[in-house]
């Protein structure tokens, strides 16, 4: 039976069972695969980790949804309980998916939850962390396996497609705190007094996918906050892992997918207790549940997608004299970084001053527009994107961060000028020369503007 016959059959069923004449205009298929590494492994997140993982509190998953519009135009969204999607991994998966399933890179969105209790997959960190040889070898093997799994997962989601309806709604959850503007220790008191400061985005965008009988098959939901409740040595998807688990317990036939937002400067507070994994996971799941039962905004129209790189620039690295000084620093990361840059210069290589940041815009019909930005983008990116593009009568705007290439932090001009960890301090852990230049935010929004025009 071909899909057109199926559509027709499904249509008859839908009309017969609901009495409604509205036809399902979408096709959707979901798939999931477990990505918990076997045995003990080197964990990502927190440069201070000194030993491998010690057991599993919760398994990690990669999940995919393949959505087609009525004309067969397709988008696949992959969400993962991973710290990062590296540029190499993202590009390799996109290349293979394009070859195998004829899906162009602009049509595949790869997002990670940024859980800090999963595997390290940034291969260059082997030397930064002095990862023992056997565990480094394991990391390389895991990354290769992960690539295979993600490619296969996309194929499974496509193969599972059936007629579907999409609806969008927005909820709220309040546990994210701007970590640059509030001291962690003061958060309980400040929250109590209503005195927490700094930009936050507490919105919880929710895309509900139902089959023709009205059964929920997939629930995509987002939140802009670091998955850093725990810093222990057990595997877990952090609050996002538990939110997905709780939603799936409530809807056993559905796949719940967490899309990380622009939470670069947001922490769940208070944290560092296992009970908070459950508490915030439950809070987020409840926020999603609340709007699942409301009618929501029916999403209809056709799929359009565009992808481009925003041309970002780095400030120059320190001069060789300063770098020599830094090789004697008491800070091991500063020593590592100085050695790296000096060895590149010795080898006659130039340290690149440019970086192409992937940005992707997906119009899901006329009712929802997803803007997916690479890197650990700070919350200003979410707030400004919505301010500029979320218009009455226009599509709802969903901003995802941590998409396609999570190289490090993406500050806005304000955060860059303020400095600190997200402003530029984190660069010591990367192979990039210096902080971004002040053009960073402008470059990002010029690219977003171009892509939004393209999908309109
Ligand atoms: Zn982070």
CSV table of C-alpha atoms and ligand atoms in Angstrom, one decimal:
chain,number,residue,atom,x,y,z
A,1,UNK,CA,0.0,0.0,0.0
A,2,UNK,CA,1.4,3.4,-0.8
A,3,UNK,CA,1.2,6.4,1.5
A,4,UNK,CA,-1.5,8.1,-0.6
A,5,UNK,CA,-3.8,5.2,-0.2
A,6,UNK,CA,-3.0,5.3,3.5
A,7,UNK,CA,-3.7,9.0,3.7
A,8,UNK,CA,-7.0,8.4,2.0
A,9,UNK,CA,-7.9,5.5,4.3
A,10,UNK,CA,-6.8,7.5,7.4
A,11,UNK,CA,-8.9,10.4,6.2
A,12,UNK,CA,-12.0,8.3,6.0
A,13,UNK,CA,-11.2,6.9,9.5
A,14,UNK,CA,-10.7,10.4,10.9
A,15,UNK,CA,-13.9,11.8,9.4
A,16,UNK,CA,-15.9,8.7,10.4
A,17,UNK,CA,-14.6,8.6,14.0
A,18,UNK,CA,-14.6,12.3,14.8
A,19,UNK,CA,-17.3,13.6,12.6
A,20,UNK,CA,-14.9,16.4,11.7
A,21,UNK,CA,-14.1,17.2,8.1
A,22,UNK,CA,-10.6,18.6,8.9
A,23,UNK,CA,-8.0,16.4,7.2
A,24,UNK,CA,-4.7,15.5,8.7
A,25,UNK,CA,-2.2,17.6,6.7
A,26,UNK,CA,1.0,16.2,8.1
A,27,UNK,CA,2.9,12.9,8.3
A,28,UNK,CA,5.0,12.3,11.4
A,29,UNK,CA,7.2,9.4,12.6
A,30,UNK,CA,9.2,9.1,15.7
A,31,UNK,CA,12.1,6.9,16.9
A,32,UNK,CA,14.4,6.6,19.8
A,33,UNK,CA,17.6,4.9,20.6
A,34,UNK,CA,19.5,4.4,23.9
A,35,UNK,CA,22.9,6.2,23.9
A,36,UNK,CA,24.2,5.4,27.4
A,37,UNK,CA,27.8,4.4,27.0
A,38,UNK,CA,28.7,0.8,28.1
A,39,UNK,CA,30.5,0.5,31.4
A,40,UNK,CA,32.6,3.3,32.9
A,41,UNK,CA,33.5,6.2,30.6
A,42,UNK,CA,35.0,9.8,30.8
A,43,UNK,CA,32.2,12.3,31.5
A,44,UNK,CA,31.7,15.7,29.8
A,45,UNK,CA,30.7,18.8,31.6
A,46,UNK,CA,32.8,20.3,34.4
A,47,UNK,CA,36.5,20.5,33.5
A,48,UNK,CA,37.3,19.6,37.1
A,49,UNK,CA,36.3,15.9,36.7
A,50,UNK,CA,39.1,13.7,37.8
A,51,UNK,CA,37.9,10.1,37.3
A,52,UNK,CA,35.5,8.1,35.1
A,53,UNK,CA,31.8,7.6,35.5
A,54,UNK,CA,30.4,5.4,38.3
A,55,UNK,CA,27.1,3.9,37.3
A,56,UNK,CA,23.8,4.9,35.8
A,57,UNK,CA,21.0,6.8,37.5
A,58,UNK,CA,19.1,7.2,34.3
A,59,UNK,CA,19.8,6.1,30.7
A,60,UNK,CA,20.5,8.6,27.9
A,61,UNK,CA,18.5,8.7,24.7
A,62,UNK,CA,18.6,10.2,21.2
A,63,UNK,CA,15.1,10.7,19.7
A,64,UNK,CA,14.0,11.8,16.3
A,65,UNK,CA,10.8,13.1,14.7
A,66,UNK,CA,10.4,13.2,10.9
A,67,UNK,CA,7.7,15.5,9.8
A,68,UNK,CA,6.4,15.8,6.2
A,69,UNK,CA,3.8,18.3,5.0
A,70,UNK,CA,1.1,17.5,2.5
A,71,UNK,CA,3.5,17.9,-0.4
A,72,UNK,CA,6.1,15.5,1.0
A,73,UNK,CA,8.5,18.3,2.0
A,74,UNK,CA,10.4,17.0,5.1
A,75,UNK,CA,12.1,18.1,8.3
A,76,UNK,CA,13.7,15.9,10.9
A,77,UNK,CA,14.4,17.0,14.4
A,78,UNK,CA,16.8,15.0,16.5
A,79,UNK,CA,17.1,15.7,20.3
A,80,UNK,CA,19.8,14.1,22.4
A,81,UNK,CA,20.7,13.7,26.1
A,82,UNK,CA,24.2,14.9,25.4
A,83,UNK,CA,26.5,17.7,26.5
A,84,UNK,CA,27.2,18.9,23.0
A,85,UNK,CA,26.8,18.2,19.4
A,86,UNK,CA,30.3,18.9,18.0
A,87,UNK,CA,30.9,20.4,14.6
A,88,UNK,CA,32.5,17.2,13.3
A,89,UNK,CA,29.7,15.0,14.6
A,90,UNK,CA,26.9,17.4,13.3
A,91,UNK,CA,28.5,17.7,9.9
A,92,UNK,CA,29.2,13.9,9.6
A,93,UNK,CA,25.6,13.0,10.5
A,94,UNK,CA,24.2,15.7,8.1
A,95,UNK,CA,26.4,14.5,5.3
A,96,UNK,CA,25.4,10.8,5.7
A,97,UNK,CA,21.7,11.6,6.2
A,98,UNK,CA,21.8,13.7,3.0
A,99,UNK,CA,23.4,10.8,1.1
A,100,UNK,CA,21.2,8.1,2.5
A,101,UNK,CA,17.8,9.7,2.9
A,102,UNK,CA,18.2,12.7,0.5
A,103,UNK,CA,17.5,15.1,3.3
A,104,UNK,CA,19.5,18.3,2.9
A,105,UNK,CA,21.4,19.7,6.0
A,106,UNK,CA,18.9,22.6,6.3
A,107,UNK,CA,16.2,20.0,6.9
A,108,UNK,CA,17.9,18.2,9.8
A,109,UNK,CA,18.1,19.9,13.2
A,110,UNK,CA,20.4,18.3,15.8
A,111,UNK,CA,19.9,19.6,19.3
A,112,UNK,CA,21.4,18.5,22.6
A,113,UNK,CA,20.1,18.9,26.2
A,114,UNK,CA,23.6,19.8,27.5
A,115,UNK,CA,23.4,17.3,30.3
A,116,UNK,CA,26.6,17.4,32.3
A,117,UNK,CA,26.2,13.8,33.4
A,118,UNK,CA,26.9,12.0,30.2
A,119,UNK,CA,29.9,11.2,28.0
A,120,UNK,CA,32.6,13.6,26.9
A,121,UNK,CA,32.5,13.6,23.1
A,122,UNK,CA,34.8,16.5,22.3
A,123,UNK,CA,37.9,14.6,21.1
A,124,UNK,CA,40.3,17.5,21.6
A,125,UNK,CA,39.6,17.5,25.3
A,126,UNK,CA,41.6,14.3,25.6
A,127,UNK,CA,44.7,16.4,26.2
A,128,UNK,CA,42.9,19.1,28.2
A,129,UNK,CA,41.7,16.6,30.7
A,130,UNK,CA,44.6,14.2,30.4
A,131,UNK,CA,42.1,11.4,29.8
A,132,UNK,CA,43.7,8.0,30.4
A,133,UNK,CA,44.5,6.2,27.2
A,134,UNK,CA,42.0,3.4,27.5
A,135,UNK,CA,39.1,5.8,28.3
A,136,UNK,CA,40.2,8.1,25.4
A,137,UNK,CA,40.1,5.2,23.1
A,138,UNK,CA,36.6,4.4,24.4
A,139,UNK,CA,35.6,8.0,23.7
A,140,UNK,CA,36.7,7.8,20.1
A,141,UNK,CA,34.8,4.5,19.6
A,142,UNK,CA,31.7,5.9,21.3
A,143,UNK,CA,31.6,9.0,19.0
A,144,UNK,CA,31.9,6.8,15.9
A,145,UNK,CA,29.1,4.6,17.2
A,146,UNK,CA,27.0,7.6,18.1
A,147,UNK,CA,27.3,8.9,14.6
A,148,UNK,CA,26.0,5.6,13.2
A,149,UNK,CA,23.2,5.5,15.7
A,150,UNK,CA,22.0,9.0,14.9
A,151,UNK,CA,22.0,8.3,11.1
A,152,UNK,CA,20.0,5.1,11.6
A,153,UNK,CA,17.6,6.9,14.0
A,154,UNK,CA,16.7,9.4,11.3
A,155,UNK,CA,15.9,6.6,8.9
A,156,UNK,CA,13.7,4.9,11.5
A,157,UNK,CA,11.7,8.1,12.2
A,158,UNK,CA,11.1,8.5,8.4
A,159,UNK,CA,10.0,4.8,8.1
A,160,UNK,CA,7.6,5.2,11.0
A,161,UNK,CA,5.6,8.1,9.5
A,162,UNK,CA,1.8,8.1,9.6
A,163,UNK,CA,-0.8,10.8,9.1
A,164,UNK,CA,-0.7,13.3,11.9
A,165,UNK,CA,-1.9,16.6,13.3
A,166,UNK,CA,0.3,19.2,15.0
A,167,UNK,CA,-0.6,21.7,17.6
A,168,UNK,CA,1.4,24.3,19.4
A,169,UNK,CA,1.1,25.9,22.9
A,170,UNK,CA,3.3,27.6,25.4
A,171,UNK,CA,3.6,27.0,29.1
A,172,UNK,CA,5.9,28.3,31.9
A,173,UNK,CA,8.4,26.9,34.4
A,174,UNK,CA,10.3,29.1,36.8
A,175,UNK,CA,13.3,27.2,38.1
A,176,UNK,CA,15.8,28.7,35.7
A,177,UNK,CA,17.9,31.6,37.2
A,178,UNK,CA,20.2,34.0,35.5
A,179,UNK,CA,23.5,32.7,37.0
A,180,UNK,CA,25.5,35.8,36.0
A,181,UNK,CA,23.3,38.1,38.0
A,182,UNK,CA,22.4,36.1,41.1
A,183,UNK,CA,24.7,34.3,43.5
A,184,UNK,CA,23.7,30.7,43.8
A,185,UNK,CA,23.7,30.8,47.6
A,186,UNK,CA,21.3,33.8,47.6
A,187,UNK,CA,18.8,32.3,45.2
A,188,UNK,CA,16.3,30.8,47.8
A,189,UNK,CA,16.1,34.1,49.7
A,190,UNK,CA,16.0,36.2,46.5
A,191,UNK,CA,13.3,34.0,45.1
A,192,UNK,CA,11.3,34.2,48.3
A,193,UNK,CA,11.6,38.0,48.3
A,194,UNK,CA,10.8,38.2,44.6
A,195,UNK,CA,14.2,39.9,44.0
A,196,UNK,CA,15.9,37.6,41.5
A,197,UNK,CA,17.4,39.7,38.7
A,198,UNK,CA,18.8,39.4,35.2
A,199,UNK,CA,17.2,38.2,32.0
A,200,UNK,CA,15.5,34.8,32.0
A,201,UNK,CA,13.1,33.0,29.5
A,202,UNK,CA,10.7,30.9,31.5
A,203,UNK,CA,8.6,29.9,28.5
A,204,UNK,CA,8.1,26.2,27.7
A,205,UNK,CA,7.2,25.8,24.0
A,206,UNK,CA,5.2,22.6,23.3
A,207,UNK,CA,4.5,20.9,20.0
A,208,UNK,CA,2.0,18.1,20.3
A,209,UNK,CA,1.8,15.5,17.6
A,210,UNK,CA,-1.3,13.3,17.4
A,211,UNK,CA,-2.4,10.6,15.0
A,212,UNK,CA,-5.7,10.6,13.2
A,213,UNK,CA,-7.4,9.0,16.1
A,214,UNK,CA,-6.2,11.8,18.4
A,215,UNK,CA,-3.7,9.7,20.2
A,216,UNK,CA,-0.6,11.7,21.2
A,217,UNK,CA,2.5,10.2,19.4
A,218,UNK,CA,5.1,12.9,20.2
A,219,UNK,CA,5.6,15.8,22.5
A,220,UNK,CA,8.4,18.2,21.8
A,221,UNK,CA,9.1,20.7,24.5
A,222,UNK,CA,11.8,23.3,25.2
A,223,UNK,CA,13.3,25.2,28.1
A,224,UNK,CA,16.2,27.6,28.3
A,225,UNK,CA,18.3,26.4,31.3
A,226,UNK,CA,21.6,24.5,31.8
A,227,UNK,CA,21.2,20.8,32.7
A,228,UNK,CA,23.6,21.1,35.6
A,229,UNK,CA,21.7,20.1,38.7
A,230,UNK,CA,24.2,17.4,39.5
A,231,UNK,CA,28.0,17.3,39.2
A,232,UNK,CA,28.3,13.7,40.4
A,233,UNK,CA,29.7,10.7,38.5
A,234,UNK,CA,26.4,8.9,37.7
A,235,UNK,CA,24.9,9.0,34.2
A,236,UNK,CA,21.7,11.0,33.9
A,237,UNK,CA,19.8,13.3,31.6
A,238,UNK,CA,19.5,15.8,34.5
A,239,UNK,CA,16.2,17.7,34.8
A,240,UNK,CA,15.5,17.3,31.1
A,241,UNK,CA,16.0,13.6,31.3
A,242,UNK,CA,13.5,13.3,34.2
A,243,UNK,CA,11.0,15.7,32.5
A,244,UNK,CA,11.0,13.4,29.4
A,245,UNK,CA,10.7,10.3,31.6
A,246,UNK,CA,7.7,11.7,33.5
A,247,UNK,CA,5.9,12.8,30.3
A,248,UNK,CA,6.4,9.4,28.8
A,249,UNK,CA,5.1,7.7,31.9
A,250,UNK,CA,2.0,9.8,31.5
A,251,UNK,CA,1.8,9.1,27.8
A,252,UNK,CA,3.3,5.6,27.3
A,253,UNK,CA,2.6,5.5,23.6
A,254,UNK,CA,4.3,8.8,23.0
A,255,UNK,CA,7.9,10.0,22.7
A,256,UNK,CA,8.8,13.1,24.7
A,257,UNK,CA,11.6,15.2,23.2
A,258,UNK,CA,13.5,17.9,25.0
A,259,UNK,CA,14.8,20.8,22.9
A,260,UNK,CA,17.4,22.9,24.7
A,261,UNK,CA,16.8,26.7,24.5
A,262,UNK,CA,19.1,29.6,24.8
A,263,UNK,CA,20.1,28.8,28.4
A,264,UNK,CA,23.8,29.6,28.2
A,265,UNK,CA,23.7,31.8,31.3
A,266,UNK,CA,20.8,30.1,33.1
A,267,UNK,CA,21.1,27.5,35.9
A,268,UNK,CA,18.5,25.5,37.7
A,269,UNK,CA,18.7,26.8,41.3
A,270,UNK,CA,19.0,25.6,43.9
A,271,UNK,CA,20.8,22.5,42.7
A,272,UNK,CA,23.3,19.7,43.6
A,273,UNK,CA,20.8,17.4,45.3
A,274,UNK,CA,19.2,14.4,43.5
A,275,UNK,CA,15.8,15.5,44.8
A,276,UNK,CA,16.0,18.5,42.5
A,277,UNK,CA,16.4,16.3,39.5
A,278,UNK,CA,12.9,14.9,40.3
A,279,UNK,CA,11.5,18.3,41.4
A,280,UNK,CA,12.5,20.3,38.3
A,281,UNK,CA,11.9,17.3,36.0
A,282,UNK,CA,8.3,17.1,37.5
A,283,UNK,CA,7.8,20.9,37.3
A,284,UNK,CA,8.7,20.9,33.6
A,285,UNK,CA,6.6,17.8,32.9
A,286,UNK,CA,3.7,19.4,34.7
A,287,UNK,CA,4.1,22.6,32.7
A,288,UNK,CA,3.9,20.6,29.5
A,289,UNK,CA,1.0,18.5,30.7
A,290,UNK,CA,-1.0,21.7,31.5
A,291,UNK,CA,-1.0,22.8,27.9
A,292,UNK,CA,-1.3,19.3,26.4
A,293,UNK,CA,-4.9,19.2,27.7
A,294,UNK,CA,-5.8,22.6,26.3
A,295,UNK,CA,-6.8,23.0,22.6
A,296,UNK,CA,-3.6,24.8,21.5
A,297,UNK,CA,-2.9,26.4,18.1
A,298,UNK,CA,-3.5,24.0,15.2
A,299,UNK,CA,-0.4,24.1,13.0
A,300,UNK,CA,-1.0,24.0,9.3
A,301,UNK,CA,0.7,24.9,6.0
A,302,UNK,CA,3.9,23.8,4.4
A,303,UNK,CA,7.4,23.2,5.7
A,304,UNK,CA,10.2,25.5,4.8
A,305,UNK,CA,13.8,25.5,6.1
A,306,UNK,CA,17.0,27.5,5.7
A,307,UNK,CA,20.5,27.1,7.1
A,308,UNK,CA,23.5,29.4,7.0
A,309,UNK,CA,26.6,30.3,8.9
A,310,UNK,CA,26.9,33.6,10.7
A,311,UNK,CA,30.5,34.8,10.1
A,312,UNK,CA,31.8,35.4,13.6
A,313,UNK,CA,35.2,36.9,14.5
A,314,UNK,CA,37.6,36.2,17.4
A,315,UNK,CA,39.9,38.7,19.0
A,316,UNK,CA,43.5,37.8,18.4
A,317,UNK,CA,45.3,35.5,20.8
A,318,UNK,CA,48.0,36.7,23.2
A,319,UNK,CA,51.4,37.5,21.8
A,320,UNK,CA,54.1,34.8,22.0
A,321,UNK,CA,55.8,36.5,25.1
A,322,UNK,CA,52.5,36.4,27.1
A,323,UNK,CA,51.9,32.8,25.9
A,324,UNK,CA,55.3,31.8,27.2
A,325,UNK,CA,54.4,33.4,30.5
A,326,UNK,CA,51.1,31.5,30.5
A,327,UNK,CA,52.8,28.1,30.1
A,328,UNK,CA,54.1,28.7,33.7
A,329,UNK,CA,50.7,29.7,35.0
A,330,UNK,CA,49.3,28.0,38.1
A,331,UNK,CA,46.1,27.5,36.2
A,332,UNK,CA,46.4,24.2,34.3
A,333,UNK,CA,43.8,25.2,31.7
A,334,UNK,CA,45.7,28.4,30.9
A,335,UNK,CA,48.9,26.3,30.6
A,336,UNK,CA,47.1,23.8,28.3
A,337,UNK,CA,45.8,26.6,26.1
A,338,UNK,CA,49.1,28.5,25.9
A,339,UNK,CA,50.9,25.2,24.9
A,340,UNK,CA,48.3,24.5,22.3
A,341,UNK,CA,48.6,27.9,20.6
A,342,UNK,CA,52.4,28.0,20.8
A,343,UNK,CA,52.6,24.5,19.2
A,344,UNK,CA,50.3,25.6,16.4
A,345,UNK,CA,52.5,28.7,15.8
A,346,UNK,CA,55.7,26.6,15.9
A,347,UNK,CA,54.2,24.3,13.3
A,348,UNK,CA,53.7,27.3,11.1
A,349,UNK,CA,49.9,27.2,11.3
A,350,UNK,CA,47.7,30.2,11.7
A,351,UNK,CA,45.1,30.3,14.4
A,352,UNK,CA,41.8,31.0,12.6
A,353,UNK,CA,40.1,34.2,13.5
A,354,UNK,CA,36.8,33.4,12.0
A,355,UNK,CA,34.1,31.0,12.9
A,356,UNK,CA,31.0,30.1,10.9
A,357,UNK,CA,28.1,29.7,13.4
A,358,UNK,CA,25.3,27.5,12.1
A,359,UNK,CA,21.8,29.0,12.3
A,360,UNK,CA,18.7,27.3,11.1
A,361,UNK,CA,15.2,28.5,10.6
A,362,UNK,CA,12.3,26.1,10.1
A,363,UNK,CA,8.8,27.3,9.3
A,364,UNK,CA,6.4,24.6,10.4
A,365,UNK,CA,3.5,25.8,8.4
A,366,UNK,CA,2.2,29.3,9.0
A,367,UNK,CA,1.9,28.8,12.7
A,368,UNK,CA,5.3,28.0,14.1
A,369,UNK,CA,8.8,29.2,13.3
A,370,UNK,CA,11.8,27.5,15.0
A,371,UNK,CA,15.0,29.4,15.1
A,372,UNK,CA,17.9,27.1,16.1
A,373,UNK,CA,21.2,28.8,17.0
A,374,UNK,CA,24.5,27.0,17.4
A,375,UNK,CA,26.7,27.3,20.5
A,376,UNK,CA,25.8,27.9,24.1
A,377,UNK,CA,23.8,31.0,23.4
A,378,UNK,CA,22.8,33.2,26.3
A,379,UNK,CA,19.2,33.9,27.0
A,380,UNK,CA,19.3,37.4,25.3
A,381,UNK,CA,19.3,35.6,22.0
A,382,UNK,CA,16.0,34.0,22.8
A,383,UNK,CA,14.4,37.2,24.1
A,384,UNK,CA,15.6,39.4,21.2
A,385,UNK,CA,14.6,36.9,18.6
A,386,UNK,CA,11.1,36.7,20.0
A,387,UNK,CA,10.9,40.5,20.4
A,388,UNK,CA,11.8,40.9,16.7
A,389,UNK,CA,9.8,38.1,15.1
A,390,UNK,CA,6.9,37.0,17.4
A,391,UNK,CA,4.1,39.1,16.0
A,392,UNK,CA,0.4,39.0,16.5
A,393,UNK,CA,-1.2,37.0,13.8
A,394,UNK,CA,2.2,35.6,12.7
A,395,UNK,CA,3.8,32.3,13.5
A,396,UNK,CA,4.7,31.5,17.1
A,397,UNK,CA,8.5,31.7,17.5
A,398,UNK,CA,10.4,28.9,19.2
A,399,UNK,CA,14.1,29.6,19.9
A,400,UNK,CA,16.4,26.6,20.3
A,401,UNK,CA,20.1,27.0,21.3
A,402,UNK,CA,22.7,24.2,21.4
A,403,UNK,CA,21.9,23.2,17.9
A,404,UNK,CA,24.0,21.6,15.2
A,405,UNK,CA,27.4,22.8,16.6
A,406,UNK,CA,28.0,23.5,20.2
A,407,UNK,CA,31.6,24.9,20.2
A,408,UNK,CA,31.4,26.9,23.4
A,409,UNK,CA,29.5,30.0,24.6
A,410,UNK,CA,27.8,32.5,22.4
A,411,UNK,CA,27.6,35.8,24.3
A,412,UNK,CA,25.6,38.9,23.1
A,413,UNK,CA,27.4,42.2,22.9
A,414,UNK,CA,26.2,43.0,26.4
A,415,UNK,CA,27.5,39.8,27.9
A,416,UNK,CA,30.8,40.1,26.0
A,417,UNK,CA,31.4,43.6,27.4
A,418,UNK,CA,30.5,42.5,30.9
A,419,UNK,CA,33.1,39.7,30.6
A,420,UNK,CA,33.1,36.7,32.9
A,421,UNK,CA,32.8,33.1,32.0
A,422,UNK,CA,30.1,33.2,29.3
A,423,UNK,CA,31.6,36.6,28.0
A,424,UNK,CA,35.0,35.1,27.1
A,425,UNK,CA,36.5,33.4,30.2
A,426,UNK,CA,35.4,30.0,28.9
A,427,UNK,CA,37.6,30.4,25.9
A,428,UNK,CA,40.5,29.0,27.9
A,429,UNK,CA,38.9,25.5,27.5
A,430,UNK,CA,38.6,25.8,23.8
A,431,UNK,CA,41.1,25.9,20.9
A,432,UNK,CA,39.8,29.3,19.8
A,433,UNK,CA,42.2,32.4,20.0
A,434,UNK,CA,40.3,34.9,22.1
A,435,UNK,CA,36.8,36.1,23.0
A,436,UNK,CA,34.6,37.1,20.1
A,437,UNK,CA,34.7,40.6,18.8
A,438,UNK,CA,31.9,43.1,19.5
A,439,UNK,CA,30.3,42.3,16.2
A,440,UNK,CA,29.1,38.9,17.5
A,441,UNK,CA,25.4,39.7,18.1
A,442,UNK,CA,25.0,41.8,15.0
A,443,UNK,CA,26.4,39.0,12.9
A,444,UNK,CA,24.0,36.5,14.4
A,445,UNK,CA,21.0,38.7,13.9
A,446,UNK,CA,21.9,39.6,10.3
A,447,UNK,CA,21.9,35.9,9.6
A,448,UNK,CA,18.7,35.2,11.4
A,449,UNK,CA,17.0,38.1,9.4
A,450,UNK,CA,18.2,36.6,6.1
A,451,UNK,CA,17.0,33.1,7.0
A,452,UNK,CA,13.6,34.3,8.3
A,453,UNK,CA,13.1,36.2,4.9
A,454,UNK,CA,14.1,33.0,3.1
A,455,UNK,CA,11.5,30.8,4.8
A,456,UNK,CA,8.7,33.4,4.5
B,1,LIG,ZN1,27.4,25.1,29.5
